[in-house]
Amino acid sequence: MILGGADGSVSTYERARELGFRTLCVDVRPGAPAVAYADEYLQVSVRAPEQIAAALDGRRDLAGVLCPASDVGLPALAWLTRHWGMPDPLPAAAVAASTDKPVFRALCDRLGLPGYRSVGGQPGPELVHAAQQLRFPALVKPVDSSGSRGVVSCPGPGRLTTAFTESLAFSPSGRLVVEEHLDGSHFTIEALVVDGRVVFHAVTERTLTPPPFFVTSSHLLPGELPADAELRLIDALDLICTELGYRSGPLSLDAVLGRDGQLYLIEMGARMGGNGLAEAIAQCHGADLIAAGIATATGGEVRLDLHQPQPTLVHVLASDRGGHLSRVDGVEDVLAMPELAGLHLFADEGSYVRPYDQAGHKLGYAVLTAGSVPELLAAENALRGKLKFLLREQDMAVPLP
């Protein structure tokens, strides 16, 4: 059973089928992108584990539960794995650190990891006053969202109230966090935990769209950290998993390498990342994290067949404006590219395309691989030139990120 049918989970459905599993998609939206990839569909919210359990009462063929690419279903994952007595149920502490940004920030402080100033709580005069003591520019975020939903750049204290209003619409709990903006290079860490030990991790160099949205537009692998930062990262991952009691499963973290050389961990999810990261990691390192995540969820054997890293890139396909998609040109040309390792398109002709202000508004993604980074970046430029999304309103191709 896979909690969520968002585009980031499509590869999990595909890989599970290749491994011989039937898949059951749980999502309240019948039109969610991954529904078409599942063998069965249950129209229930991933926030309602009791309803999910009731709907599946009596089933004896549930081998495991996964929640890839989104933190929303992690509380249900923890509840259901305990309810059904599945191996290594997700600890409550790992759920809290994944779904509440101040909880993760407090965890890092408790473990003595590099930190930065932030304040959180219900929006109002007290939070405004606390946030005014921070250094600006700052970022206002819902404490309980992912995929860049509700992240608002705030250039100065005078914009706090407006930023609170914009960000609050994306917080189910009605709570926000205000963080000092970290200047540096952005990275994502994808790790795998087996029997309480981090057995693998990969680092990607992440490119973001310009302010005000800060949404991921590409991942470059292997991401290169300074040697001392890499060693500190390995220690930090072990400390985090030990503190949370997280013994088996995937782990995804966002990080910023500051200009002071410190690696700042921003947020975590006890789950697999989205945006084609698992496919890119398999191409770059040989590690099949989707198969490994399925194995940890079902009590199977984890196997990692690693090879020397090969330059790999995930390029997110998106639009900078809204409109109805009239057609997509150049698909056959892109499929013929020797560097192409995978192409996923999530927008159908005639569907409404939204501006790329959050991860869920992507049109798709492409995974590219090449013998060197310059060749890889040249292939990315070629893809941008070949693939065109044309909107009915403008009768022209929209620029990609």
Tab-separated table of C-alpha atoms in Angstrom:
chain	number	residue	atom	x	y	z
A	1	MET	CA	0.000	0.000	0.000
A	2	ILE	CA	1.345	3.408	-1.030
A	3	LEU	CA	0.069	6.487	0.775
A	4	GLY	CA	-0.364	9.282	-1.757
A	5	GLY	CA	-0.713	9.510	-5.490
A	6	ALA	CA	1.378	12.610	-6.182
A	7	ASP	CA	3.732	12.723	-9.152
A	8	GLY	CA	6.763	12.144	-6.935
A	9	SER	CA	5.509	8.666	-6.082
A	10	VAL	CA	5.001	7.399	-9.648
A	11	SER	CA	8.403	5.701	-9.819
A	12	THR	CA	7.605	3.786	-6.610
A	13	TYR	CA	4.475	2.283	-8.177
A	14	GLU	CA	6.434	1.354	-11.312
A	15	ARG	CA	9.307	-0.262	-9.426
A	16	ALA	CA	7.000	-2.161	-7.062
A	17	ARG	CA	5.250	-3.728	-10.028
A	18	GLU	CA	8.623	-4.704	-11.548
A	19	LEU	CA	9.449	-6.442	-8.271
A	20	GLY	CA	6.244	-8.489	-8.432
A	21	PHE	CA	4.058	-6.534	-5.978
A	22	ARG	CA	0.502	-5.409	-6.575
A	23	THR	CA	0.036	-1.812	-5.498
A	24	LEU	CA	-2.819	-0.076	-3.731
A	25	CYS	CA	-2.907	3.726	-3.991
A	26	VAL	CA	-4.531	5.660	-1.143
A	27	ASP	CA	-5.397	9.238	-2.071
A	28	VAL	CA	-8.510	11.378	-1.727
A	29	ARG	CA	-8.055	12.673	-5.299
A	30	PRO	CA	-9.153	10.270	-8.070
A	31	GLY	CA	-7.198	12.340	-10.588
A	32	ALA	CA	-3.878	12.202	-8.715
A	33	PRO	CA	-1.032	11.401	-11.164
A	34	ALA	CA	-0.062	8.037	-9.651
A	35	VAL	CA	-3.589	6.598	-9.488
A	36	ALA	CA	-3.254	5.358	-13.070
A	37	TYR	CA	-0.095	3.425	-12.135
A	38	ALA	CA	-1.682	1.496	-9.244
A	39	ASP	CA	-3.427	-1.877	-9.413
A	40	GLU	CA	-6.052	-0.727	-6.904
A	41	TYR	CA	-7.269	2.639	-5.683
A	42	LEU	CA	-8.772	3.599	-2.318
A	43	GLN	CA	-10.353	7.068	-2.188
A	44	VAL	CA	-9.545	8.005	1.398
A	45	SER	CA	-7.402	10.820	2.768
A	46	VAL	CA	-3.891	9.802	3.824
A	47	ARG	CA	-4.566	11.864	6.959
A	48	ALA	CA	-7.225	9.355	8.087
A	49	PRO	CA	-5.501	6.095	9.096
A	50	GLU	CA	-8.522	4.770	10.988
A	51	GLN	CA	-10.660	5.110	7.849
A	52	ILE	CA	-7.981	3.389	5.777
A	53	ALA	CA	-7.798	0.490	8.236
A	54	ALA	CA	-11.596	0.166	8.317
A	55	ALA	CA	-11.824	0.136	4.524
A	56	LEU	CA	-9.232	-2.667	4.356
A	57	ASP	CA	-10.493	-4.677	7.316
A	58	GLY	CA	-10.054	-8.368	6.658
A	59	ARG	CA	-7.365	-8.008	3.985
A	60	ARG	CA	-4.582	-10.544	4.395
A	61	ASP	CA	-2.418	-9.582	1.443
A	62	LEU	CA	-0.906	-6.298	2.697
A	63	ALA	CA	2.849	-6.809	2.612
A	64	GLY	CA	3.909	-3.305	3.640
A	65	VAL	CA	3.120	0.400	3.686
A	66	LEU	CA	5.114	3.169	2.002
A	67	CYS	CA	4.798	6.956	1.967
A	68	PRO	CA	7.213	8.319	-0.667
A	69	ALA	CA	7.855	11.927	-1.662
A	70	SER	CA	5.557	13.599	0.904
A	71	ASP	CA	5.434	14.021	4.679
A	72	VAL	CA	1.633	14.346	4.785
A	73	GLY	CA	1.009	10.623	5.157
A	74	LEU	CA	3.770	9.861	7.663
A	75	PRO	CA	1.493	9.988	10.743
A	76	ALA	CA	-0.820	7.502	9.015
A	77	LEU	CA	2.190	5.353	8.083
A	78	ALA	CA	3.232	5.170	11.735
A	79	TRP	CA	-0.309	4.373	12.887
A	80	LEU	CA	-0.974	1.715	10.243
A	81	THR	CA	2.355	-0.101	10.625
A	82	ARG	CA	1.622	-0.455	14.339
A	83	HIS	CA	-2.026	-1.365	13.761
A	84	TRP	CA	-1.090	-4.156	11.372
A	85	GLY	CA	2.027	-5.277	13.290
A	86	MET	CA	4.410	-4.620	10.421
A	87	PRO	CA	8.220	-4.741	10.790
A	88	ASP	CA	9.988	-1.676	12.233
A	89	PRO	CA	6.998	0.671	12.613
A	90	LEU	CA	7.844	4.324	12.162
A	91	PRO	CA	8.695	5.923	15.550
A	92	ALA	CA	6.575	8.841	16.722
A	93	ALA	CA	9.725	10.931	17.195
A	94	ALA	CA	10.651	10.460	13.521
A	95	VAL	CA	7.144	11.503	12.487
A	96	ALA	CA	7.326	14.663	14.612
A	97	ALA	CA	10.757	15.640	13.255
A	98	SER	CA	9.514	15.099	9.686
A	99	THR	CA	6.215	16.957	9.961
A	100	ASP	CA	7.054	19.839	12.311
A	101	LYS	CA	9.998	22.019	11.308
A	102	PRO	CA	10.634	23.502	14.798
A	103	VAL	CA	10.839	19.948	16.210
A	104	PHE	CA	13.627	19.125	13.754
A	105	ARG	CA	15.339	22.437	14.510
A	106	ALA	CA	15.244	21.623	18.255
A	107	LEU	CA	16.630	18.146	17.518
A	108	CYS	CA	19.614	19.616	15.681
A	109	ASP	CA	20.247	22.050	18.535
A	110	ARG	CA	20.041	19.218	21.075
A	111	LEU	CA	22.594	17.189	19.116
A	112	GLY	CA	24.965	20.150	18.790
A	113	LEU	CA	24.650	20.338	14.993
A	114	PRO	CA	25.215	23.656	13.176
A	115	GLY	CA	22.167	25.874	13.641
A	116	TYR	CA	20.647	29.182	12.672
A	117	ARG	CA	18.057	31.388	14.330
A	118	SER	CA	14.360	30.754	13.851
A	119	VAL	CA	11.104	31.346	15.722
A	120	GLY	CA	7.743	29.654	15.363
A	121	GLY	CA	4.172	29.571	16.579
A	122	GLN	CA	0.685	30.832	15.834
A	123	PRO	CA	0.684	33.959	13.644
A	124	GLY	CA	-0.009	37.068	15.636
A	125	PRO	CA	1.663	39.954	17.495
A	126	GLU	CA	3.882	37.662	19.605
A	127	LEU	CA	5.320	35.869	16.572
A	128	VAL	CA	5.784	39.189	14.776
A	129	HIS	CA	7.714	40.568	17.756
A	130	ALA	CA	9.896	37.453	18.014
A	131	ALA	CA	10.576	37.441	14.266
A	132	GLN	CA	11.582	41.125	14.322
A	133	GLN	CA	14.648	40.124	16.351
A	134	LEU	CA	15.958	37.971	13.459
A	135	ARG	CA	18.291	39.008	10.676
A	136	PHE	CA	16.537	39.761	7.381
A	137	PRO	CA	15.834	38.662	4.699
A	138	ALA	CA	13.982	35.745	6.260
A	139	LEU	CA	11.793	32.882	5.099
A	140	VAL	CA	8.296	32.271	6.429
A	141	LYS	CA	7.150	28.643	6.202
A	142	PRO	CA	4.271	26.508	7.414
A	143	VAL	CA	5.647	24.196	10.093
A	144	ASP	CA	3.901	21.213	8.482
A	145	SER	CA	4.160	21.423	4.690
A	146	SER	CA	6.627	20.131	2.099
A	147	GLY	CA	7.367	20.639	-1.580
A	148	SER	CA	7.977	24.392	-1.076
A	149	ARG	CA	4.259	24.947	-0.443
A	150	GLY	CA	3.728	28.155	1.489
A	151	VAL	CA	7.382	29.212	1.605
A	152	VAL	CA	7.393	33.020	1.447
A	153	SER	CA	10.424	35.271	1.228
A	154	CYS	CA	10.237	38.203	3.629
A	155	PRO	CA	12.705	41.033	2.851
A	156	GLY	CA	12.103	42.991	6.060
A	157	PRO	CA	10.083	43.156	9.304
A	158	GLY	CA	7.440	45.353	7.698
A	159	ARG	CA	6.388	42.483	5.417
A	160	LEU	CA	5.904	39.898	8.169
A	161	THR	CA	2.121	40.206	8.494
A	162	THR	CA	1.627	39.860	4.730
A	163	ALA	CA	4.005	36.901	4.593
A	164	PHE	CA	2.152	35.239	7.477
A	165	THR	CA	-1.155	35.515	5.605
A	166	GLU	CA	0.296	33.997	2.412
A	167	SER	CA	2.074	31.150	4.210
A	168	LEU	CA	-0.755	30.302	6.611
A	169	ALA	CA	-2.973	29.024	3.789
A	170	PHE	CA	-0.670	25.990	3.486
A	171	SER	CA	-0.501	25.010	7.171
A	172	PRO	CA	-3.055	22.430	8.350
A	173	SER	CA	-2.160	23.219	11.967
A	174	GLY	CA	-2.214	26.996	11.531
A	175	ARG	CA	1.409	27.383	12.728
A	176	LEU	CA	4.354	29.068	11.040
A	177	VAL	CA	8.118	29.240	11.409
A	178	VAL	CA	10.303	32.226	10.500
A	179	GLU	CA	13.925	31.410	9.656
A	180	GLU	CA	16.929	33.560	8.873
A	181	HIS	CA	17.871	33.090	5.229
A	182	LEU	CA	21.038	31.030	4.833
A	183	ASP	CA	23.352	32.167	2.054
A	184	GLY	CA	25.174	29.271	0.422
A	185	SER	CA	24.882	26.198	-1.793
A	186	HIS	CA	21.818	23.967	-1.568
A	187	PHE	CA	22.007	20.187	-1.296
A	188	THR	CA	19.700	17.227	-0.758
A	189	ILE	CA	20.754	14.089	1.103
A	190	GLU	CA	19.064	10.760	0.436
A	191	ALA	CA	20.005	8.009	2.903
A	192	LEU	CA	19.032	4.455	3.759
A	193	VAL	CA	18.875	3.113	7.312
A	194	VAL	CA	19.035	-0.642	7.978
A	195	ASP	CA	19.009	-2.161	11.474
A	196	GLY	CA	19.697	1.231	13.047
A	197	ARG	CA	22.696	2.036	10.845
A	198	VAL	CA	23.019	4.394	7.873
A	199	VAL	CA	24.278	2.011	5.177
A	200	PHE	CA	24.177	4.429	2.233
A	201	HIS	CA	23.787	8.104	1.498
A	202	ALA	CA	23.915	10.224	-1.635
A	203	VAL	CA	24.333	13.980	-1.928
A	204	THR	CA	22.783	16.031	-4.729
A	205	GLU	CA	23.527	19.638	-5.622
A	206	ARG	CA	20.145	21.336	-5.809
A	207	THR	CA	19.267	24.318	-8.004
A	208	LEU	CA	16.299	26.457	-6.946
A	209	THR	CA	14.056	28.817	-8.852
A	210	PRO	CA	14.723	32.497	-8.078
A	211	PRO	CA	12.874	34.220	-5.218
A	212	PRO	CA	10.159	34.400	-4.103
A	213	PHE	CA	9.360	30.682	-4.456
A	214	PHE	CA	12.655	28.733	-3.989
A	215	VAL	CA	11.342	25.568	-5.694
A	216	THR	CA	13.723	22.822	-6.839
A	217	SER	CA	14.453	23.017	-10.576
A	218	SER	CA	17.265	20.447	-10.832
A	219	HIS	CA	19.453	17.997	-8.937
A	220	LEU	CA	23.059	17.275	-9.978
A	221	LEU	CA	24.754	14.080	-8.811
A	222	PRO	CA	27.127	13.297	-7.308
A	223	GLY	CA	26.996	16.433	-5.190
A	224	GLU	CA	30.400	17.335	-3.843
A	225	LEU	CA	30.881	18.520	-0.272
A	226	PRO	CA	34.206	19.511	1.289
A	227	ALA	CA	35.815	16.467	2.917
A	228	ASP	CA	35.329	17.759	6.473
A	229	ALA	CA	31.662	18.607	5.819
A	230	GLU	CA	31.108	15.121	4.376
A	231	LEU	CA	32.544	13.500	7.514
A	232	ARG	CA	30.427	15.682	9.781
A	233	LEU	CA	27.365	14.784	7.714
A	234	ILE	CA	27.905	11.053	8.223
A	235	ASP	CA	28.186	11.574	11.977
A	236	ALA	CA	25.085	13.794	11.982
A	237	LEU	CA	22.987	11.193	10.158
A	238	ASP	CA	23.941	8.526	12.687
A	239	LEU	CA	23.171	10.857	15.597
A	240	ILE	CA	19.768	11.797	14.182
A	241	CYS	CA	18.694	8.197	13.567
A	242	THR	CA	19.848	7.100	17.018
A	243	GLU	CA	18.090	9.989	18.750
A	244	LEU	CA	14.837	9.342	16.869
A	245	GLY	CA	14.970	5.574	17.247
A	246	TYR	CA	14.705	5.298	13.476
A	247	ARG	CA	15.943	1.801	12.622
A	248	SER	CA	14.915	0.984	9.070
A	249	GLY	CA	13.833	2.913	6.018
A	250	PRO	CA	14.686	5.871	3.783
A	251	LEU	CA	15.682	9.322	4.991
A	252	SER	CA	15.607	12.574	3.006
A	253	LEU	CA	17.110	15.883	4.158
A	254	ASP	CA	17.619	19.361	2.697
A	255	ALA	CA	20.835	21.163	3.601
A	256	VAL	CA	22.741	24.364	2.904
A	257	LEU	CA	26.527	24.585	2.815
A	258	GLY	CA	27.063	28.050	4.264
A	259	ARG	CA	29.799	30.437	3.251
A	260	ASP	CA	31.369	29.667	6.631
A	261	GLY	CA	31.939	26.051	5.528
A	262	GLN	CA	29.306	24.630	7.883
A	263	LEU	CA	26.661	22.245	6.567
A	264	TYR	CA	23.277	23.286	7.956
A	265	LEU	CA	20.517	20.666	7.925
A	266	ILE	CA	17.240	22.461	7.154
A	267	GLU	CA	14.549	19.802	7.378
A	268	MET	CA	14.084	16.039	7.147
A	269	GLY	CA	11.568	13.435	6.058
A	270	ALA	CA	11.573	9.790	7.132
A	271	ARG	CA	10.710	8.833	3.571
A	272	MET	CA	12.063	8.768	0.030
A	273	GLY	CA	12.471	12.065	-1.796
A	274	GLY	CA	10.577	12.990	-4.950
A	275	ASN	CA	11.543	14.744	-8.201
A	276	GLY	CA	13.055	11.581	-9.698
A	277	LEU	CA	15.770	11.390	-7.050
A	278	ALA	CA	15.581	7.616	-6.639
A	279	GLU	CA	15.955	7.090	-10.389
A	280	ALA	CA	18.881	9.513	-10.536
A	281	ILE	CA	20.628	7.829	-7.599
A	282	ALA	CA	20.224	4.439	-9.264
A	283	GLN	CA	21.853	5.826	-12.409
A	284	CYS	CA	24.628	7.643	-10.565
A	285	HIS	CA	25.537	5.176	-7.814
A	286	GLY	CA	23.759	1.926	-8.700
A	287	ALA	CA	21.758	1.987	-5.444
A	288	ASP	CA	18.111	1.056	-5.982
A	289	LEU	CA	16.604	2.999	-3.079
A	290	ILE	CA	13.028	2.254	-4.106
A	291	ALA	CA	13.648	-1.502	-3.987
A	292	ALA	CA	15.524	-1.044	-0.709
A	293	GLY	CA	12.655	0.993	0.754
A	294	ILE	CA	10.177	-1.683	-0.273
A	295	ALA	CA	12.411	-4.322	1.328
A	296	THR	CA	12.587	-2.464	4.647
A	297	ALA	CA	8.801	-1.981	4.590
A	298	THR	CA	8.063	-5.650	3.876
A	299	GLY	CA	10.798	-7.323	5.926
A	300	GLY	CA	12.774	-8.330	2.834
A	301	GLU	CA	16.507	-8.369	2.200
A	302	VAL	CA	18.146	-5.056	1.325
A	303	ARG	CA	20.660	-5.213	-1.520
A	304	LEU	CA	22.808	-2.349	-2.789
A	305	ASP	CA	24.816	-2.994	-5.971
A	306	LEU	CA	26.985	0.103	-6.026
A	307	HIS	CA	29.273	1.262	-8.820
A	308	GLN	CA	31.533	4.252	-9.406
A	309	PRO	CA	29.497	7.468	-9.538
A	310	GLN	CA	28.426	8.602	-12.987
A	311	PRO	CA	27.379	12.237	-13.569
A	312	THR	CA	23.574	12.367	-13.488
A	313	LEU	CA	21.010	15.154	-13.459
A	314	VAL	CA	17.291	15.512	-12.789
A	315	HIS	CA	15.735	18.385	-14.715
A	316	VAL	CA	12.270	19.483	-13.608
A	317	LEU	CA	9.875	20.424	-16.407
A	318	ALA	CA	7.613	23.337	-15.511
A	319	SER	CA	5.982	26.541	-16.658
A	320	ASP	CA	6.440	30.109	-15.437
A	321	ARG	CA	2.779	30.937	-16.159
A	322	GLY	CA	-0.710	29.458	-16.095
A	323	GLY	CA	-2.762	28.281	-19.043
A	324	HIS	CA	-4.252	25.295	-20.846
A	325	LEU	CA	-1.740	22.965	-22.452
A	326	SER	CA	-2.454	22.689	-26.179
A	327	ARG	CA	0.382	20.304	-27.053
A	328	VAL	CA	3.890	19.128	-26.230
A	329	ASP	CA	6.459	19.222	-29.033
A	330	GLY	CA	9.785	17.447	-29.213
A	331	VAL	CA	9.040	14.361	-27.125
A	332	GLU	CA	10.343	11.957	-29.777
A	333	ASP	CA	13.520	14.016	-30.159
A	334	VAL	CA	14.115	13.888	-26.399
A	335	LEU	CA	13.462	10.129	-26.266
A	336	ALA	CA	16.172	9.688	-28.904
A	337	MET	CA	18.817	11.493	-26.822
A	338	PRO	CA	21.559	9.038	-25.778
A	339	GLU	CA	21.903	10.828	-22.425
A	340	LEU	CA	18.256	10.307	-21.480
A	341	ALA	CA	17.754	7.767	-18.686
A	342	GLY	CA	14.087	8.534	-18.007
A	343	LEU	CA	11.294	10.936	-18.925
A	344	HIS	CA	8.024	11.445	-17.030
A	345	LEU	CA	5.289	13.835	-18.200
A	346	PHE	CA	2.390	14.624	-15.861
A	347	ALA	CA	0.375	17.176	-17.870
A	348	ASP	CA	-2.119	16.016	-20.494
A	349	GLU	CA	-3.117	18.057	-23.516
A	350	GLY	CA	-6.035	20.277	-22.595
A	351	SER	CA	-5.224	20.253	-18.877
A	352	TYR	CA	-4.656	23.473	-16.970
A	353	VAL	CA	-0.989	24.205	-16.234
A	354	ARG	CA	-0.114	26.155	-13.111
A	355	PRO	CA	2.944	28.371	-12.614
A	356	TYR	CA	5.777	26.498	-10.928
A	357	ASP	CA	5.500	28.023	-7.462
A	358	GLN	CA	5.449	24.669	-5.643
A	359	ALA	CA	6.766	21.186	-6.388
A	360	GLY	CA	3.317	19.747	-7.102
A	361	HIS	CA	2.923	22.052	-10.128
A	362	LYS	CA	5.682	20.451	-12.208
A	363	LEU	CA	4.873	19.233	-15.714
A	364	GLY	CA	7.261	16.323	-15.387
A	365	TYR	CA	10.952	15.585	-15.079
A	366	ALA	CA	13.805	14.105	-17.074
A	367	VAL	CA	16.773	12.097	-15.795
A	368	LEU	CA	19.972	12.530	-17.795
A	369	THR	CA	23.360	10.853	-17.484
A	370	ALA	CA	26.679	11.383	-19.264
A	371	GLY	CA	30.392	10.700	-19.020
A	372	SER	CA	31.251	14.121	-17.583
A	373	VAL	CA	29.538	17.085	-15.988
A	374	PRO	CA	30.131	19.392	-19.008
A	375	GLU	CA	28.553	16.755	-21.289
A	376	LEU	CA	25.658	16.426	-18.860
A	377	LEU	CA	24.993	20.173	-18.757
A	378	ALA	CA	25.182	20.309	-22.553
A	379	ALA	CA	22.569	17.548	-22.701
A	380	GLU	CA	20.349	19.521	-20.306
A	381	ASN	CA	20.568	22.555	-22.593
A	382	ALA	CA	19.729	20.363	-25.577
A	383	LEU	CA	16.670	19.000	-23.766
A	384	ARG	CA	15.477	22.520	-23.014
A	385	GLY	CA	15.780	23.339	-26.707
A	386	LYS	CA	13.945	20.245	-27.937
A	387	LEU	CA	11.017	19.905	-25.502
A	388	LYS	CA	8.329	22.588	-25.840
A	389	PHE	CA	5.110	22.960	-23.817
A	390	LEU	CA	2.692	25.164	-25.731
A	391	LEU	CA	-0.155	26.928	-23.942
A	392	ARG	CA	-3.413	27.639	-25.758
A	393	GLU	CA	-3.672	31.183	-24.383
A	394	GLN	CA	-0.291	32.334	-25.726
A	395	ASP	CA	0.143	29.841	-28.611
A	396	MET	CA	3.800	29.800	-27.680
A	397	ALA	CA	6.196	27.627	-25.719
A	398	VAL	CA	6.601	28.491	-22.070
A	399	PRO	CA	10.141	28.904	-20.761
A	400	LEU	CA	11.372	26.050	-18.594
A	401	PRO	CA	13.155	26.674	-15.268
